[in-house]
Short mmCIF file of C-alpha atoms in Angstrom, two decimals:
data_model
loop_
_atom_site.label_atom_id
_atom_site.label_comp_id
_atom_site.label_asym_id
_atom_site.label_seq_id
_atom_site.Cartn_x
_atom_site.Cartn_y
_atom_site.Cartn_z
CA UNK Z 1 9.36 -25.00 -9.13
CA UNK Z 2 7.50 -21.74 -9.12
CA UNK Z 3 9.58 -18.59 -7.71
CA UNK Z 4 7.06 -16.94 -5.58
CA UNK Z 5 6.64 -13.08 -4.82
CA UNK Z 6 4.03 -12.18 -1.98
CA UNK Z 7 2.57 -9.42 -2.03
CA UNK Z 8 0.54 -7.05 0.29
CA UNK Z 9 -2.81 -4.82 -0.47
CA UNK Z 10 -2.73 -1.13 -0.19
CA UNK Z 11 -5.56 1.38 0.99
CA UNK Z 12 -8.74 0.63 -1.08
CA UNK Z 13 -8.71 -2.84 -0.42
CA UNK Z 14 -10.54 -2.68 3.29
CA UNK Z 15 -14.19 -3.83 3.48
CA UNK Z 16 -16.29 -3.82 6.83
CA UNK Z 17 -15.93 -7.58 7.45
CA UNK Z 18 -12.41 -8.37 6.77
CA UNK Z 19 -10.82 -10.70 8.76
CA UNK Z 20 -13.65 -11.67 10.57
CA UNK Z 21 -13.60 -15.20 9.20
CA UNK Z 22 -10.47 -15.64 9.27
CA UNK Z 23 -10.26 -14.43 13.20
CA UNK Z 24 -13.43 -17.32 13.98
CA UNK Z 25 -11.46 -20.28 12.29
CA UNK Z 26 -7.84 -19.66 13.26
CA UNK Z 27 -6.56 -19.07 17.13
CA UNK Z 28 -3.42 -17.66 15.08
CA UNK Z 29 -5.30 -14.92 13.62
CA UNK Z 30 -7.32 -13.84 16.53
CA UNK Z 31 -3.64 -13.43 18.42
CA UNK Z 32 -2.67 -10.91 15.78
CA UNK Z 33 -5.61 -8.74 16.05
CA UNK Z 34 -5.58 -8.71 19.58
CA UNK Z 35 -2.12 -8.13 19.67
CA UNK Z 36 -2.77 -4.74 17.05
CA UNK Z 37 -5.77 -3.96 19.61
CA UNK Z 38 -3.58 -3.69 22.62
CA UNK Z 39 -0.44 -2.19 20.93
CA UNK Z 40 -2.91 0.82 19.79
CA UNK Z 41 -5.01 0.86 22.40
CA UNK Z 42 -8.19 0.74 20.27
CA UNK Z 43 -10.53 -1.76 19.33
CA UNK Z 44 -9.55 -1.87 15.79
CA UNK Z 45 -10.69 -5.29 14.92
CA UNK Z 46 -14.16 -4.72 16.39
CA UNK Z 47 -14.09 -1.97 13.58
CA UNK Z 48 -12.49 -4.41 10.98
CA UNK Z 49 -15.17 -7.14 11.59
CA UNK Z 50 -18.36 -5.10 12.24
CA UNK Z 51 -17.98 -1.40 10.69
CA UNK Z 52 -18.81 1.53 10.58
CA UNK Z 53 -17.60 1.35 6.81
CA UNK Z 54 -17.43 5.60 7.66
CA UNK Z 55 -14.92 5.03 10.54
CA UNK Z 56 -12.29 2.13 8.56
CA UNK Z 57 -11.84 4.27 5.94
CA UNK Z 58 -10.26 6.74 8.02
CA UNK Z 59 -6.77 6.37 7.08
CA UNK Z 60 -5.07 6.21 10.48
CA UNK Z 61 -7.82 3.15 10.79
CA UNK Z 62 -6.98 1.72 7.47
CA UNK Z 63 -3.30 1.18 7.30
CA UNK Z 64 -3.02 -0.32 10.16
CA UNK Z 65 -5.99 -2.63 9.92
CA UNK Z 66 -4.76 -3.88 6.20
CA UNK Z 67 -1.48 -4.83 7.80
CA UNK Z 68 -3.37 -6.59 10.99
CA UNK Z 69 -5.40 -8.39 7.98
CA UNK Z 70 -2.35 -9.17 6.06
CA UNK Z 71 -0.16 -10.56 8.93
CA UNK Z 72 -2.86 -12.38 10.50
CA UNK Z 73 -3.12 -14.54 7.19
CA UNK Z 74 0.60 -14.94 7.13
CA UNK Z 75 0.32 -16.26 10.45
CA UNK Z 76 -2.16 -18.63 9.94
CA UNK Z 77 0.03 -20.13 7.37
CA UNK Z 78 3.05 -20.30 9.67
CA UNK Z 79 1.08 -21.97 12.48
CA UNK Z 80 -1.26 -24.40 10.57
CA UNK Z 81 1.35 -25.27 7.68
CA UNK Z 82 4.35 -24.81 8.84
CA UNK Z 83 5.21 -21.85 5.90
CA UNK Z 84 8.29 -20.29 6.28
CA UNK Z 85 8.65 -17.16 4.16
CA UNK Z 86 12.35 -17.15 3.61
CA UNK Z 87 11.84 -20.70 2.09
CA UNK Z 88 9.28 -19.87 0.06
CA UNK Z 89 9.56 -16.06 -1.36
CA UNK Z 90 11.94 -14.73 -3.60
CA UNK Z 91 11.18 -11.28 -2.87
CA UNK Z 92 8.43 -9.56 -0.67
CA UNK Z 93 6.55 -6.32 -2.26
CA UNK Z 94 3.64 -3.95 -0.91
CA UNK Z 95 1.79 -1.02 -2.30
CA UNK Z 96 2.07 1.89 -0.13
CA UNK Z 97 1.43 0.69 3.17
CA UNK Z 98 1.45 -2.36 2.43
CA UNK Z 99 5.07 -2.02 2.17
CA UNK Z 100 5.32 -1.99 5.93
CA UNK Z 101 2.71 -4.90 5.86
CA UNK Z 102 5.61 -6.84 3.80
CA UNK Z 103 8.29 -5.74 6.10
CA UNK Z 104 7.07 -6.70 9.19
CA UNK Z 105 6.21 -10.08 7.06
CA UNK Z 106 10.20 -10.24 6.43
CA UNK Z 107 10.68 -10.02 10.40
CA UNK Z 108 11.81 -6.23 9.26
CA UNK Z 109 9.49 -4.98 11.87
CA UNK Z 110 7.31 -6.60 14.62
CA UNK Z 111 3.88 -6.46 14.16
CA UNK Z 112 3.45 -4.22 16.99
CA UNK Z 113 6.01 -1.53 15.53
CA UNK Z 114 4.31 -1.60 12.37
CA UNK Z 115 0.88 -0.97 13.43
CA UNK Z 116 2.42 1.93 15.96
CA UNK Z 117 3.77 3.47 12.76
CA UNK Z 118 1.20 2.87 10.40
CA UNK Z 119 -1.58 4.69 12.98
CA UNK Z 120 0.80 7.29 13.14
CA UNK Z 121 1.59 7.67 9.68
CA UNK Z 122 -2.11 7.37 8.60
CA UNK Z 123 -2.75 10.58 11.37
CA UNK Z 124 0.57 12.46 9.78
CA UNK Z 125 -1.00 12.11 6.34
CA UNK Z 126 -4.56 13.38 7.26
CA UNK Z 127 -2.69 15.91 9.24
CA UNK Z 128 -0.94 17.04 6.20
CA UNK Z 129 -3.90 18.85 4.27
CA UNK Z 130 -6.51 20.78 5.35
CA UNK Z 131 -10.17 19.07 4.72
CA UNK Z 132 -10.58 19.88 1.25
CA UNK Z 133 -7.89 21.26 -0.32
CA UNK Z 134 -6.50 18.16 -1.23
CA UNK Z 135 -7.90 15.25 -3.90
CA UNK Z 136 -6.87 12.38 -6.22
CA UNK Z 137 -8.19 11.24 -9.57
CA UNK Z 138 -7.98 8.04 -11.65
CA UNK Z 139 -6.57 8.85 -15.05
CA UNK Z 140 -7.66 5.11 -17.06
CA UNK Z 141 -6.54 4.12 -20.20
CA UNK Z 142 -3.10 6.90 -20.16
CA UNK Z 143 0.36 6.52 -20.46
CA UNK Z 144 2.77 8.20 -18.18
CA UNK Z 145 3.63 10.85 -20.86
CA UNK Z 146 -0.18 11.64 -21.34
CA UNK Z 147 -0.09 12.00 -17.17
CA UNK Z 148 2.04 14.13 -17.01
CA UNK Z 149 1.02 16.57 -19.77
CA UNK Z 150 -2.52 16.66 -18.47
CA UNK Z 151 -0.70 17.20 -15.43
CA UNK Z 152 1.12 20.31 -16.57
CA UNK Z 153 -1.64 21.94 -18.13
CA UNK Z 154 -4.25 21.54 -15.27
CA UNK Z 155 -1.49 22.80 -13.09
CA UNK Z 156 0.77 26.09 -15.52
CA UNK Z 157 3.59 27.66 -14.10
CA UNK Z 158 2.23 30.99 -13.04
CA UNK Z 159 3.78 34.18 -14.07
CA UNK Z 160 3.97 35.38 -10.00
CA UNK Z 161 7.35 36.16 -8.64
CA UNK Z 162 8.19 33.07 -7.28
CA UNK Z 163 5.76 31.29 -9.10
CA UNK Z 164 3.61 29.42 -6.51
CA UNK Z 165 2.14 26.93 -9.00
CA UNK Z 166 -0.45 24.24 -7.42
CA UNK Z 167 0.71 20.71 -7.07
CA UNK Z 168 -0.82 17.85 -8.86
CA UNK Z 169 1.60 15.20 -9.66
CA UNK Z 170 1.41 11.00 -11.00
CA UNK Z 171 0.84 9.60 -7.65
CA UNK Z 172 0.60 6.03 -8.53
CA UNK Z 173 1.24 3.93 -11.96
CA UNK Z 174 -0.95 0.88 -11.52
CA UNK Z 175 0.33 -0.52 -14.52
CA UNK Z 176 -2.03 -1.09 -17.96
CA UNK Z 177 -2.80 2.48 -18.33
CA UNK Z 178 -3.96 3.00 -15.08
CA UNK Z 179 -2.27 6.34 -13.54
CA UNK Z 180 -3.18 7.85 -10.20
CA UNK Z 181 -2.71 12.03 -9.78
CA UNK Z 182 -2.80 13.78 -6.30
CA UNK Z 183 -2.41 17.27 -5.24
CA UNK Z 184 -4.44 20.24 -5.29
CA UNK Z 185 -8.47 19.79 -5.60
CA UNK Z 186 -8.87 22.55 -8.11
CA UNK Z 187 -6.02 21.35 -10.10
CA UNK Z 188 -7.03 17.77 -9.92
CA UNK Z 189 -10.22 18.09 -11.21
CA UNK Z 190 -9.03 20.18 -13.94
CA UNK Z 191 -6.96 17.40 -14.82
CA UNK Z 192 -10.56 15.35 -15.01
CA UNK Z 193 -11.91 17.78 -17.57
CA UNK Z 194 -8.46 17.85 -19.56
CA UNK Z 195 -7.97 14.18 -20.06
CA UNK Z 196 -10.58 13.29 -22.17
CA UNK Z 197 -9.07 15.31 -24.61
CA UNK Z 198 -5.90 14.13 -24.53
CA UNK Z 199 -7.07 10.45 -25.26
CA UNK Z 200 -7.64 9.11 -21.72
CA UNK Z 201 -10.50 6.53 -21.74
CA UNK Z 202 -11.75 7.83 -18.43
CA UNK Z 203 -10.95 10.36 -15.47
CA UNK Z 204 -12.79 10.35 -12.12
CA UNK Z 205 -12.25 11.44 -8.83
CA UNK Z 206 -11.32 9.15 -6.46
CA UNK Z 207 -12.98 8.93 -2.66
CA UNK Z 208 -9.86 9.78 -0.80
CA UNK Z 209 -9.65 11.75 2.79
CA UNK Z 210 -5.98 13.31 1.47
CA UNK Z 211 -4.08 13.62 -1.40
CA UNK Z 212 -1.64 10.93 -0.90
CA UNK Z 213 1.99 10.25 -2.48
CA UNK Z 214 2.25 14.21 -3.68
CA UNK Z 215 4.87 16.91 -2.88
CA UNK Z 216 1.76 18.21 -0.79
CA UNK Z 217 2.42 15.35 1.83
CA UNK Z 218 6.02 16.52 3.02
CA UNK Z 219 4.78 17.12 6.50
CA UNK Z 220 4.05 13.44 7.10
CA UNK Z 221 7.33 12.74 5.44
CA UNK Z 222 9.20 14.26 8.69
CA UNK Z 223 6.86 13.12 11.16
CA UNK Z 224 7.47 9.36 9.56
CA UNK Z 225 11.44 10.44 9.66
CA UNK Z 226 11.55 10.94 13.13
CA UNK Z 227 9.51 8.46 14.02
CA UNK Z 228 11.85 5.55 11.88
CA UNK Z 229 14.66 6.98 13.66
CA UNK Z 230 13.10 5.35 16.93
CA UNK Z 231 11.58 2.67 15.13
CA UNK Z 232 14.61 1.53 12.36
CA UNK Z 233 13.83 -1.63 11.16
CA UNK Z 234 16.19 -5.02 10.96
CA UNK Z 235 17.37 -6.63 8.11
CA UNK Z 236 14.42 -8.60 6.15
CA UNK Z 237 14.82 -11.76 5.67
CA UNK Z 238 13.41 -11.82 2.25
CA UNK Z 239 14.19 -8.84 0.36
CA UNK Z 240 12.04 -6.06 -0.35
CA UNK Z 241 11.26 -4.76 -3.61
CA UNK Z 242 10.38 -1.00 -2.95
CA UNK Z 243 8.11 1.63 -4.54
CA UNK Z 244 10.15 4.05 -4.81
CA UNK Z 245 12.93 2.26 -6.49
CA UNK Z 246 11.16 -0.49 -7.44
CA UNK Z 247 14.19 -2.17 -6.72
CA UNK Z 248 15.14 -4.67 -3.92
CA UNK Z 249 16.37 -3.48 -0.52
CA UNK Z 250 17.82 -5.04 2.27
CA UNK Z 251 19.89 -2.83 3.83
CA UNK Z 252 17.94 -1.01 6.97
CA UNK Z 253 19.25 2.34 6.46
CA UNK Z 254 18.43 2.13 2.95
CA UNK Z 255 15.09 0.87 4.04
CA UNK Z 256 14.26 3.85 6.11
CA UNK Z 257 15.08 6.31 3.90
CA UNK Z 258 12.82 4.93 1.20
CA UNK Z 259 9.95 4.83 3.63
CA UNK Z 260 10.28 8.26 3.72
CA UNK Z 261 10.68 9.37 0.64
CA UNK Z 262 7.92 7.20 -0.06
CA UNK Z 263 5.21 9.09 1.66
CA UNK Z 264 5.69 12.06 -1.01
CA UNK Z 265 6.87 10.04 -3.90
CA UNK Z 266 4.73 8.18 -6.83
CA UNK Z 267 4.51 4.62 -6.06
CA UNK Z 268 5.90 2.75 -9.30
CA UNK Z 269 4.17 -0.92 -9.02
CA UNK Z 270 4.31 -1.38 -12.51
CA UNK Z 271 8.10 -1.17 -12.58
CA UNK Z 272 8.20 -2.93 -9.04
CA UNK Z 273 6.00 -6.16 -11.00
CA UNK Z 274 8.14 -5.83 -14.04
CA UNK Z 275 11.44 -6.00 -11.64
CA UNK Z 276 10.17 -9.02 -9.54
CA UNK Z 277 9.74 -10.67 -12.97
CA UNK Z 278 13.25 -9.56 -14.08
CA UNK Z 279 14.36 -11.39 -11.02
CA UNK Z 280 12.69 -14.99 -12.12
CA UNK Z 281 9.13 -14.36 -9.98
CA UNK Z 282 6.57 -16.27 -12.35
CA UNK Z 283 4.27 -16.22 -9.24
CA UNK Z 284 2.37 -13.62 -6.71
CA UNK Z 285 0.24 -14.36 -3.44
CA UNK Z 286 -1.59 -11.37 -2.22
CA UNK Z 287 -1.75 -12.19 1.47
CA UNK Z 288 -5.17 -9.71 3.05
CA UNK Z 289 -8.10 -8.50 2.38
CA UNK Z 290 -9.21 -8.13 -1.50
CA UNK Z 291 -7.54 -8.78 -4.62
CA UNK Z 292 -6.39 -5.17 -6.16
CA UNK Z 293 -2.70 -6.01 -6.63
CA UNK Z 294 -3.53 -9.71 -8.04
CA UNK Z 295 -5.71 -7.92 -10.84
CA UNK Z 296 -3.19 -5.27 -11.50
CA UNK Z 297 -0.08 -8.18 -11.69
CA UNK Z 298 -2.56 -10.27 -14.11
CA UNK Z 299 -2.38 -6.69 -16.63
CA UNK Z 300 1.68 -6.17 -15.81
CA UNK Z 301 2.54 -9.57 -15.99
CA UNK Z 302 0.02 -11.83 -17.92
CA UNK Z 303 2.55 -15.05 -17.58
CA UNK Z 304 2.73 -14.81 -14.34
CA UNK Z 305 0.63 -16.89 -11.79
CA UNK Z 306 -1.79 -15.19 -9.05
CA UNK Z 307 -3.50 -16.36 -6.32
CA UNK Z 308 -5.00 -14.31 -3.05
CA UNK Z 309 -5.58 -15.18 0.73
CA UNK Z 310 -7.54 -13.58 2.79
CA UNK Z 311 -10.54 -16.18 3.67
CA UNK Z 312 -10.12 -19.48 5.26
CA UNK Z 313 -10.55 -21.64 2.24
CA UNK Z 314 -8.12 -19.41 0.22
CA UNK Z 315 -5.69 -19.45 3.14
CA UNK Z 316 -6.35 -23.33 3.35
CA UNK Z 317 -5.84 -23.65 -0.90
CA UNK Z 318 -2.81 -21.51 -0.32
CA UNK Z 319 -1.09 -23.53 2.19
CA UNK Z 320 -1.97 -27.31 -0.15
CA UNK Z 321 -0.50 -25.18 -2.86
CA UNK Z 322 2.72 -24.43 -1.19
#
């Protein structure tokens, strides 16, 4: 029998449209997104199904709409299939925010909670940096070691007393030599004109509204701090495996903190693919909208099985799979 791992998309997987088939074939999935409309007070799925592309990509817009995506599917498979999570996952896993979309999966959170705290942590994170100061770059083809050299040269120690050096840090290892770095815009896109010379295949910027998972986010750290002390979440019922440690967590406390610590720290999903492995997963279901994580686990893992749902007919192949 397989061991199954689901996992759940982070931002860059939205598209104007998402969910919208899913919401006009299941009565399961429309509940969800109404339920996320009324808990925020906003007409999120209007924006989810119909656009402005310039509006979801807001990031207070897009976390919470990839976890109304990404719950509404799981729903769909509770109510038309009878799917029970703890019966069928091993472990649960997100990237980024979709690490609250995998708690509240895990009956960690409701769904409500998590959209309240994923609006609030999307506002805390544009919130963080001023319009422009911040950026992030795709560093394709490197190794962490060639990261974070480019990283240190783009970014010197100055000779000031104290040295206030600009941030730029690994935000993200993807996994087959694709490495994320956030922080400062001028010392980001130095790090674009270094890394061809230090053997990357390709740097570009990325189309981000902040520079996310970098030392420059600490604001939104506290403001998601206080706001899990109101908010703590229960026990999952599947564990998670977490970014930060890329290890598995069940304990709430534990949870919390790495939540937090999460909103500043790199998000290791290459060591969080290669630990679900470690722990007998030879199988991972991207529940929402695109297939990012499936392409990055078919890199990390090439043994391992993928399969996404976020349309009916995958949702539908998912459940006769299961």
């Amino acid at each position: 029998m397989p061991v199954h791992a689901f996992i759940f998309p982070g931002q860059g997987s939205q598209a104007v449209g998402m969910g919208r088939d899913l919401a006009a074939a299941f009565p399961a999935a429309r509940e969800v997104f109404e339920e996320v409309d009324e808990t925020l007070k906003q007409r999120l799925s209007r924006l989810m199904f119909e656009g402005p592309a310039e509006e979801l990509v807001l990031t207070e817009n897009t976390q919470p709409a990839l976890m109304a995506h990404s719950l509404a599917v799981l729903r769909v498979l509770e109510k038309e299939g009878g799917f029970r999570l703890r019966q069928k996952a091993a472990v649960v896993a997100g990237h980024s925010l979709g690490e609250y979309s995998a708690l509240a999966a895990a009956d960690a959170f409701t769904i409500a909670d998590a959209a309240r705290l994923l609006k609030l942590r999307g506002q805390a994170m544009q919130k963080a940096v001023p319009a422009g100061e911040g950026a992030m770059a795709a560093l394709l083809g490197a190794e962490m070691t060639q990261a974070q050299e480019i990283c240190a040269e783009a970014a010197p120690v100055p000779e000031s007393d104290p040295p206030e050096r600009e941030v730029i840090e690994p935000a993200n290892d993807n996994g087959a030599g694709q490495i994320v770095v956030s922080g400062h815009r001028g010392a980001v896109e130095r790090a674009v004109a270094i890394a061809p010379r230090k053997g990357v295949r390709r740097a570009m910027l990325l189309p981000v509204s902040a520079p996310f998972h970098c030392a420059l986010m600490a604001p939104a750290a506290d403001v998601m701090a206080e706001a899990l002390e109101t908010t703590s979440p229960q026990a999952p019922i599947v564990p998670l495996v977490a970014n930060v440690s890329a290890a598995k967590a069940t304990d709430p406390a534990e949870i919390c903190e790495l939540l937090v610590r999460q909103v500043t720290a790199m998000v290791r999903w290459r060591e969080c693919v290669n630990a679900m492995v470690e722990l007998g997963v030879d199988s991972f279901i991207e529940l929402g909208s695109g297939k990012v994580l499936s392409g990055l686990v078919r890199r990390i893992a090439p043994d391992a099985a993928t399969a996404t749902a976020a349309a009916p007919a995958e949702v539908e192949a998912i459940l006769k799979s299961l």
